[in-house]
Amino acid sequence: NDRAALLDVERKAEELKHQLQTTVQSEINLLRKLMASKKMNAENFRARTQGSWEMIGVVSALFLTMDRYNELLHCDEEALVAGVPFCEQIHPFLAGTATLFAACSVVMSMILYIQMTFVPDEFLGDWMSNLAWSVEIPNRCFILSVSSWALDLLWQGVIHHGTFGLIFSVLVLVPAFLIVLFYLRTKNLTNNYLMMAAAAAEQEGH
């Protein structure tokens, strides 16, 4: 029984490792593999990739308008000033970080979208391969921007509403955690199906 339980734990650990390895992969690079295997044509790949960059750029621009880097926020409560180091600097740091990464996401999305438009279909795979991980910069910057914006918003709630704002910030962590889990779950499923399609295309090639 102990050996069976140990084997079951090892099997679950291996499944978890496989799921994590699948989740962290880039959807765009997995799509590129499908194009390289002739499972997807260049036009379809271009439309999907540019569509993702366009959506990321548009939503990042929206969050850019919601950042409050230039808004002054003072810690008036003595207990807050005494209990939180760098109380006055938290808001400008978080808001500035959100603004910076949102702007980077918008600009990088625009650059990638425009430059891909000019690349000939026969060299599209090479172009993507040479860019490597940089094709994920808009998405990474967007995630960092949204995270900083959300943390800054919660901090503003603590400053303006005191104890209630602190309690509400803790409660907000529940839906935030569920959103992260939902994102990871959908990303895992997407990557899994992309990898299955690539494996099927490889088998057809043989």
mmCIF file of N, CA and C in Angstrom, residues 47 49-60 109 113:
data_model
loop_
_atom_site.group_PDB
_atom_site.id
_atom_site.type_symbol
_atom_site.label_atom_id
_atom_site.label_comp_id
_atom_site.label_asym_id
_atom_site.label_seq_id
_atom_site.Cartn_x
_atom_site.Cartn_y
_atom_site.Cartn_z
ATOM 1 N N ALA A 47 -2.439 36.459 -39.260
ATOM 2 C CA ALA A 47 -3.687 37.038 -38.761
ATOM 3 C C ALA A 47 -3.858 36.759 -37.264
ATOM 4 N N THR A 49 -1.478 35.972 -34.997
ATOM 5 C CA THR A 49 -0.440 36.621 -34.200
ATOM 6 C C THR A 49 -0.668 38.121 -34.104
ATOM 7 N N GLN A 50 -0.963 38.747 -35.230
ATOM 8 C CA GLN A 50 -1.220 40.185 -35.200
ATOM 9 C C GLN A 50 -2.485 40.506 -34.408
ATOM 10 N N GLY A 51 -3.459 39.614 -34.468
ATOM 11 C CA GLY A 51 -4.677 39.823 -33.691
ATOM 12 C C GLY A 51 -4.411 39.834 -32.197
ATOM 13 N N SER A 52 -3.524 38.949 -31.744
ATOM 14 C CA SER A 52 -3.198 38.914 -30.313
ATOM 15 C C SER A 52 -2.433 40.174 -29.912
ATOM 16 N N TRP A 53 -1.480 40.606 -30.753
ATOM 17 C CA TRP A 53 -0.744 41.835 -30.438
ATOM 18 C C TRP A 53 -1.661 43.050 -30.448
ATOM 19 N N GLU A 54 -2.604 43.069 -31.381
ATOM 20 C CA GLU A 54 -3.535 44.198 -31.461
ATOM 21 C C GLU A 54 -4.394 44.290 -30.205
ATOM 22 N N MET A 55 -4.917 43.153 -29.762
ATOM 23 C CA MET A 55 -5.755 43.144 -28.564
ATOM 24 C C MET A 55 -4.962 43.563 -27.332
ATOM 25 N N ILE A 56 -3.748 43.035 -27.187
ATOM 26 C CA ILE A 56 -2.901 43.398 -26.052
ATOM 27 C C ILE A 56 -2.598 44.894 -26.072
ATOM 28 N N GLY A 57 -2.284 45.434 -27.257
ATOM 29 C CA GLY A 57 -1.970 46.857 -27.367
ATOM 30 C C GLY A 57 -3.151 47.746 -27.023
ATOM 31 N N VAL A 58 -4.335 47.362 -27.485
ATOM 32 C CA VAL A 58 -5.536 48.167 -27.234
ATOM 33 C C VAL A 58 -5.886 48.174 -25.746
ATOM 34 N N VAL A 59 -5.878 46.998 -25.121
ATOM 35 C CA VAL A 59 -6.221 46.917 -23.698
ATOM 36 C C VAL A 59 -5.148 47.597 -22.846
ATOM 37 N N SER A 60 -3.884 47.479 -23.251
ATOM 38 C CA SER A 60 -2.812 48.171 -22.523
ATOM 39 C C SER A 60 -3.001 49.682 -22.595
ATOM 40 N N SER A 109 3.788 46.249 -29.002
ATOM 41 C CA SER A 109 2.731 45.639 -29.820
ATOM 42 C C SER A 109 2.652 46.309 -31.187
ATOM 43 N N TYR A 113 3.477 44.452 -34.682
ATOM 44 C CA TYR A 113 2.348 44.376 -35.620
ATOM 45 C C TYR A 113 2.737 44.973 -36.967
#
